[in-house]
mmCIF file of C-alpha atoms in Angstrom:
data_model
loop_
_atom_site.group_PDB
_atom_site.id
_atom_site.type_symbol
_atom_site.label_atom_id
_atom_site.label_comp_id
_atom_site.label_asym_id
_atom_site.label_seq_id
_atom_site.Cartn_x
_atom_site.Cartn_y
_atom_site.Cartn_z
ATOM 1 C CA ASN A 1 74.740 55.746 115.473
ATOM 2 C CA ALA A 2 72.305 57.921 117.393
ATOM 3 C CA GLY A 3 74.747 59.642 119.737
ATOM 4 C CA VAL A 4 72.847 61.703 122.306
ATOM 5 C CA THR A 5 69.058 61.568 122.113
ATOM 6 C CA GLN A 6 66.743 63.866 124.087
ATOM 7 C CA THR A 7 63.041 63.388 124.603
ATOM 8 C CA PRO A 8 60.745 65.167 124.287
ATOM 9 C CA LYS A 9 61.798 67.736 121.734
ATOM 10 C CA PHE A 10 59.082 70.273 122.676
ATOM 11 C CA ARG A 11 56.873 70.668 125.700
ATOM 12 C CA VAL A 12 54.511 73.274 127.140
ATOM 13 C CA LEU A 13 53.769 73.159 130.830
ATOM 14 C CA LYS A 14 51.677 75.208 133.238
ATOM 15 C CA THR A 15 53.241 76.800 136.261
ATOM 16 C CA GLY A 16 53.485 74.280 139.103
ATOM 17 C CA GLN A 17 53.400 71.176 136.930
ATOM 18 C CA SER A 18 56.237 68.699 137.017
ATOM 19 C CA MET A 19 58.000 66.829 134.244
ATOM 20 C CA THR A 20 61.075 64.798 133.446
ATOM 21 C CA LEU A 21 63.419 65.250 130.491
ATOM 22 C CA LEU A 22 65.224 62.158 129.324
ATOM 23 C CA CYS A 23 68.682 61.977 127.840
ATOM 24 C CA ALA A 24 70.088 58.775 126.387
ATOM 25 C CA GLN A 25 73.548 58.174 124.932
ATOM 26 C CA ASP A 26 74.812 55.119 123.122
ATOM 27 C CA MET A 27 78.534 55.877 123.147
ATOM 28 C CA ASN A 28 79.264 54.269 126.538
ATOM 29 C CA HIS A 29 80.297 57.631 127.900
ATOM 30 C CA GLU A 30 81.043 58.025 131.612
ATOM 31 C CA TYR A 31 80.160 61.724 132.020
ATOM 32 C CA MET A 32 76.858 63.352 131.280
ATOM 33 C CA TYR A 33 75.636 66.950 131.603
ATOM 34 C CA TRP A 34 72.473 69.076 131.530
ATOM 35 C CA TYR A 35 72.615 72.670 130.312
ATOM 36 C CA ARG A 36 70.064 75.376 129.742
ATOM 37 C CA GLN A 37 70.418 77.927 126.928
ATOM 38 C CA ASP A 38 68.875 81.351 127.200
ATOM 39 C CA PRO A 39 69.198 84.224 124.735
ATOM 40 C CA GLY A 40 72.398 86.200 125.234
ATOM 41 C CA MET A 41 73.600 83.921 128.023
ATOM 42 C CA GLY A 42 75.210 80.982 126.234
ATOM 43 C CA LEU A 43 74.904 77.594 127.855
ATOM 44 C CA ARG A 44 74.882 77.216 131.656
ATOM 45 C CA LEU A 45 75.502 73.968 133.438
ATOM 46 C CA ILE A 46 72.599 72.733 135.576
ATOM 47 C CA HIS A 47 73.808 69.376 136.866
ATOM 48 C CA TYR A 48 76.275 66.750 135.805
ATOM 49 C CA SER A 49 77.280 63.167 136.450
ATOM 50 C CA VAL A 50 80.650 61.483 136.353
ATOM 51 C CA GLY A 51 79.308 57.949 136.463
ATOM 52 C CA GLU A 52 76.332 55.715 137.103
ATOM 53 C CA GLY A 53 74.770 56.559 140.448
ATOM 54 C CA THR A 54 76.524 59.915 140.819
ATOM 55 C CA THR A 55 75.296 63.462 140.341
ATOM 56 C CA ALA A 56 76.641 66.905 141.175
ATOM 57 C CA LYS A 57 75.444 70.507 140.994
ATOM 58 C CA GLY A 58 76.503 72.859 138.281
ATOM 59 C CA GLU A 59 76.157 76.600 137.992
ATOM 60 C CA VAL A 60 72.368 76.895 138.066
ATOM 61 C CA PRO A 61 70.937 73.839 139.897
ATOM 62 C CA ASP A 62 68.023 75.425 141.816
ATOM 63 C CA GLY A 63 64.576 74.068 140.875
ATOM 64 C CA TYR A 64 66.005 70.963 139.129
ATOM 65 C CA ASN A 65 66.803 67.445 140.173
ATOM 66 C CA VAL A 66 68.640 64.704 138.284
ATOM 67 C CA SER A 67 69.217 60.975 138.424
ATOM 68 C CA ARG A 68 71.620 58.611 136.703
ATOM 69 C CA LEU A 69 70.399 55.116 137.520
ATOM 70 C CA LYS A 70 71.802 53.683 134.315
ATOM 71 C CA LYS A 71 75.033 54.667 132.619
ATOM 72 C CA GLN A 72 73.370 55.481 129.369
ATOM 73 C CA ASN A 73 70.569 57.652 130.788
ATOM 74 C CA PHE A 74 70.509 60.988 132.560
ATOM 75 C CA LEU A 75 67.165 62.384 133.675
ATOM 76 C CA LEU A 76 66.394 66.036 134.467
ATOM 77 C CA GLY A 77 63.338 66.750 136.601
ATOM 78 C CA LEU A 78 61.410 69.866 137.291
ATOM 79 C CA GLU A 79 59.417 69.426 140.470
ATOM 80 C CA SER A 80 57.283 72.544 140.211
ATOM 81 C CA ALA A 81 57.781 74.424 136.941
ATOM 82 C CA ALA A 82 58.184 78.179 136.958
ATOM 83 C CA PRO A 83 58.116 80.646 134.020
ATOM 84 C CA SER A 84 61.797 81.381 134.668
ATOM 85 C CA GLN A 85 62.509 77.776 133.617
ATOM 86 C CA THR A 86 61.330 78.462 130.092
ATOM 87 C CA SER A 87 64.409 77.623 128.099
ATOM 88 C CA VAL A 88 66.113 75.243 125.700
ATOM 89 C CA TYR A 89 67.654 72.330 127.520
ATOM 90 C CA PHE A 90 70.636 70.441 126.164
ATOM 91 C CA CYS A 91 72.096 67.193 127.291
ATOM 92 C CA ALA A 92 75.727 66.258 126.562
ATOM 93 C CA SER A 93 78.049 63.361 127.213
ATOM 94 C CA ASN A 94 81.804 62.899 127.409
ATOM 95 C CA GLN A 95 83.900 59.766 127.575
ATOM 96 C CA GLY A 96 85.607 61.129 130.705
ATOM 97 C CA GLY A 97 89.088 60.738 132.092
ATOM 98 C CA GLN A 98 90.751 63.752 130.509
ATOM 99 C CA GLY A 99 89.612 67.317 130.264
ATOM 100 C CA HIS A 100 90.371 67.683 126.596
ATOM 101 C CA GLN A 101 87.787 65.194 125.473
ATOM 102 C CA PRO A 102 84.926 67.068 123.833
ATOM 103 C CA GLN A 103 81.321 66.924 124.874
ATOM 104 C CA HIS A 104 78.751 65.511 122.473
ATOM 105 C CA PHE A 105 75.385 67.264 122.432
ATOM 106 C CA GLY A 106 71.776 66.277 121.790
ATOM 107 C CA ASP A 107 69.443 68.409 119.696
ATOM 108 C CA GLY A 108 67.740 69.985 122.664
ATOM 109 C CA THR A 109 64.354 70.163 124.382
ATOM 110 C CA ARG A 110 62.378 73.380 123.981
ATOM 111 C CA LEU A 111 60.366 73.932 127.152
ATOM 112 C CA SER A 112 57.816 76.668 127.709
ATOM 113 C CA ILE A 113 56.239 77.317 131.097
ATOM 114 C CA LEU A 114 53.014 79.313 131.016
ATOM 115 C CA ALA B 1 86.783 80.709 138.295
ATOM 116 C CA GLN B 2 87.103 80.421 134.583
ATOM 117 C CA SER B 3 85.268 82.642 132.139
ATOM 118 C CA VAL B 4 84.923 83.177 128.408
ATOM 119 C CA THR B 5 84.232 86.404 126.563
ATOM 120 C CA GLN B 6 82.981 86.611 123.019
ATOM 121 C CA PRO B 7 82.899 90.357 122.422
ATOM 122 C CA ASP B 8 80.947 90.194 119.144
ATOM 123 C CA ILE B 9 77.269 89.353 119.541
ATOM 124 C CA HIS B 10 76.506 89.491 115.839
ATOM 125 C CA ILE B 11 78.753 89.554 112.743
ATOM 126 C CA THR B 12 77.733 89.897 109.082
ATOM 127 C CA VAL B 13 80.123 88.944 106.288
ATOM 128 C CA SER B 14 79.753 88.489 102.581
ATOM 129 C CA GLU B 15 80.060 85.033 101.075
ATOM 130 C CA GLY B 16 83.682 84.450 100.017
ATOM 131 C CA ALA B 17 85.077 86.969 102.541
ATOM 132 C CA SER B 18 87.345 85.948 105.390
ATOM 133 C CA LEU B 19 86.109 85.528 108.920
ATOM 134 C CA GLU B 20 87.539 85.926 112.382
ATOM 135 C CA LEU B 21 85.519 85.367 115.563
ATOM 136 C CA ARG B 22 87.066 86.525 118.766
ATOM 137 C CA CYS B 23 87.329 84.594 122.008
ATOM 138 C CA ASN B 24 89.089 85.560 125.216
ATOM 139 C CA TYR B 25 89.303 83.308 128.255
ATOM 140 C CA SER B 26 90.239 83.549 131.846
ATOM 141 C CA TYR B 27 91.642 80.464 133.520
ATOM 142 C CA GLY B 28 94.450 79.927 135.999
ATOM 143 C CA ALA B 29 96.053 76.901 134.381
ATOM 144 C CA THR B 30 96.673 75.676 130.845
ATOM 145 C CA PRO B 31 93.196 75.702 129.340
ATOM 146 C CA TYR B 32 91.368 73.214 127.190
ATOM 147 C CA LEU B 33 89.666 75.300 124.525
ATOM 148 C CA PHE B 34 86.850 74.453 122.176
ATOM 149 C CA TRP B 35 84.802 75.996 119.411
ATOM 150 C CA TYR B 36 81.298 74.709 118.778
ATOM 151 C CA VAL B 37 78.777 75.680 116.080
ATOM 152 C CA GLN B 38 75.006 75.639 116.473
ATOM 153 C CA SER B 39 72.643 75.750 113.483
ATOM 154 C CA PRO B 40 69.074 76.907 114.162
ATOM 155 C CA GLY B 41 67.064 74.282 116.046
ATOM 156 C CA GLN B 42 70.061 72.025 116.423
ATOM 157 C CA GLY B 43 72.480 70.997 119.074
ATOM 158 C CA LEU B 44 76.129 72.021 119.286
ATOM 159 C CA GLN B 45 78.715 70.474 116.943
ATOM 160 C CA LEU B 46 82.398 70.536 117.753
ATOM 161 C CA LEU B 47 84.494 72.459 115.267
ATOM 162 C CA LEU B 48 87.913 72.097 116.839
ATOM 163 C CA LYS B 49 89.737 71.919 120.138
ATOM 164 C CA TYR B 50 93.069 72.850 121.661
ATOM 165 C CA PHE B 51 94.718 71.233 124.660
ATOM 166 C CA SER B 52 98.456 71.189 123.972
ATOM 167 C CA GLY B 53 101.071 71.288 121.279
ATOM 168 C CA ASP B 54 100.753 73.299 118.072
ATOM 169 C CA THR B 55 98.974 76.534 118.810
ATOM 170 C CA LEU B 56 97.288 76.585 115.386
ATOM 171 C CA VAL B 57 94.626 73.919 115.257
ATOM 172 C CA GLN B 58 92.624 72.804 112.251
ATOM 173 C CA GLY B 59 89.010 71.822 112.472
ATOM 174 C CA ILE B 60 86.109 70.683 110.329
ATOM 175 C CA LYS B 61 84.495 72.678 107.580
ATOM 176 C CA GLY B 62 87.711 74.604 106.833
ATOM 177 C CA PHE B 63 87.892 76.389 110.189
ATOM 178 C CA GLU B 64 91.084 76.968 112.174
ATOM 179 C CA ALA B 65 91.868 78.656 115.505
ATOM 180 C CA GLU B 66 95.015 80.013 117.057
ATOM 181 C CA PHE B 67 95.810 79.783 120.745
ATOM 182 C CA LYS B 68 97.700 82.820 122.001
ATOM 183 C CA ARG B 69 98.601 82.423 125.671
ATOM 184 C CA SER B 70 99.996 85.952 125.999
ATOM 185 C CA GLN B 71 96.646 87.428 124.889
ATOM 186 C CA SER B 72 94.441 84.753 126.510
ATOM 187 C CA SER B 73 92.767 84.359 123.149
ATOM 188 C CA PHE B 74 91.558 81.556 120.959
ATOM 189 C CA ASN B 75 90.175 83.219 117.829
ATOM 190 C CA LEU B 76 88.384 81.246 115.143
ATOM 191 C CA ARG B 77 89.136 81.897 111.463
ATOM 192 C CA LYS B 78 88.032 80.838 108.033
ATOM 193 C CA PRO B 79 89.604 82.193 104.830
ATOM 194 C CA SER B 80 86.451 82.078 102.713
ATOM 195 C CA VAL B 81 82.968 81.905 104.225
ATOM 196 C CA HIS B 82 80.122 79.947 102.612
ATOM 197 C CA TRP B 83 76.438 80.759 103.012
ATOM 198 C CA SER B 84 76.011 77.462 104.938
ATOM 199 C CA ASP B 85 78.373 78.814 107.657
ATOM 200 C CA ALA B 86 75.563 81.066 108.939
ATOM 201 C CA ALA B 87 74.995 79.890 112.481
ATOM 202 C CA GLU B 88 75.838 80.665 116.082
ATOM 203 C CA TYR B 89 79.369 79.991 117.290
ATOM 204 C CA PHE B 90 80.366 79.281 120.884
ATOM 205 C CA CYS B 91 83.797 79.308 122.437
ATOM 206 C CA ALA B 92 84.270 77.248 125.582
ATOM 207 C CA VAL B 93 86.972 76.593 128.129
ATOM 208 C CA GLY B 94 87.198 73.252 129.840
ATOM 209 C CA THR B 95 88.643 72.297 133.209
ATOM 210 C CA GLY B 96 90.093 68.973 134.190
ATOM 211 C CA THR B 97 87.401 68.542 136.824
ATOM 212 C CA ALA B 98 84.716 66.332 135.355
ATOM 213 C CA SER B 99 85.558 67.865 131.945
ATOM 214 C CA LYS B 100 83.111 70.670 132.649
ATOM 215 C CA LEU B 101 82.789 73.470 130.099
ATOM 216 C CA THR B 102 82.253 77.176 130.574
ATOM 217 C CA PHE B 103 80.764 78.764 127.463
ATOM 218 C CA GLY B 104 80.882 82.263 126.071
ATOM 219 C CA THR B 105 77.626 83.955 125.159
ATOM 220 C CA GLY B 106 78.040 83.165 121.472
ATOM 221 C CA THR B 107 78.488 85.057 118.203
ATOM 222 C CA ARG B 108 75.751 84.902 115.567
ATOM 223 C CA LEU B 109 77.183 84.839 112.062
ATOM 224 C CA GLN B 110 75.103 86.099 109.161
ATOM 225 C CA VAL B 111 76.361 85.550 105.584
ATOM 226 C CA THR B 112 75.173 87.774 102.785
ATOM 227 C CA LEU B 113 75.184 86.576 99.198
#
């Protein structure tokens, strides 16, 4: 049982380049989330989705776009990468419906923008 | 808006000693509260959660946490720490809206032998 899988695990980009991070979950979860983790700041929510075809902004959405064309996948895009987007990105999923259900996390993508 | 404070950035304990990690939250309604652990280079793993009922909750790896509404706290405890417990620990508060989580800034635990 893979759970939440993120690809790639590592990536180095140059300023201005674009890329897409892929998150896939095999638990048939309704809700999916993208976070970024920076030293001393915990995890901050970028965007989230409460179902196939839906997306919504989180706490720090600027510079990112997302899509959820299939229930099991949640894509995070950087249109024009900036050094401030150097971070560790985590995807999570949740079965939805009730707030006490925990989120399940992938192992992260470490992204460096030069 | 909800918020979570973990006042201790870094804690060092000896193996076999007891542990308490502090967490204070701010939320207008009854909170959903979680503790997660993150080992280096890994994602977050759920240790335990509270959403109603008994205010002392048991989790995996011998951890427990106590919800104290009067103090807006949800402190994590373990009676005897093992070297493998060295990791970063995050407290989070959840809302009913899309089950979103707000995380604290984390506490890094170092265990000395």
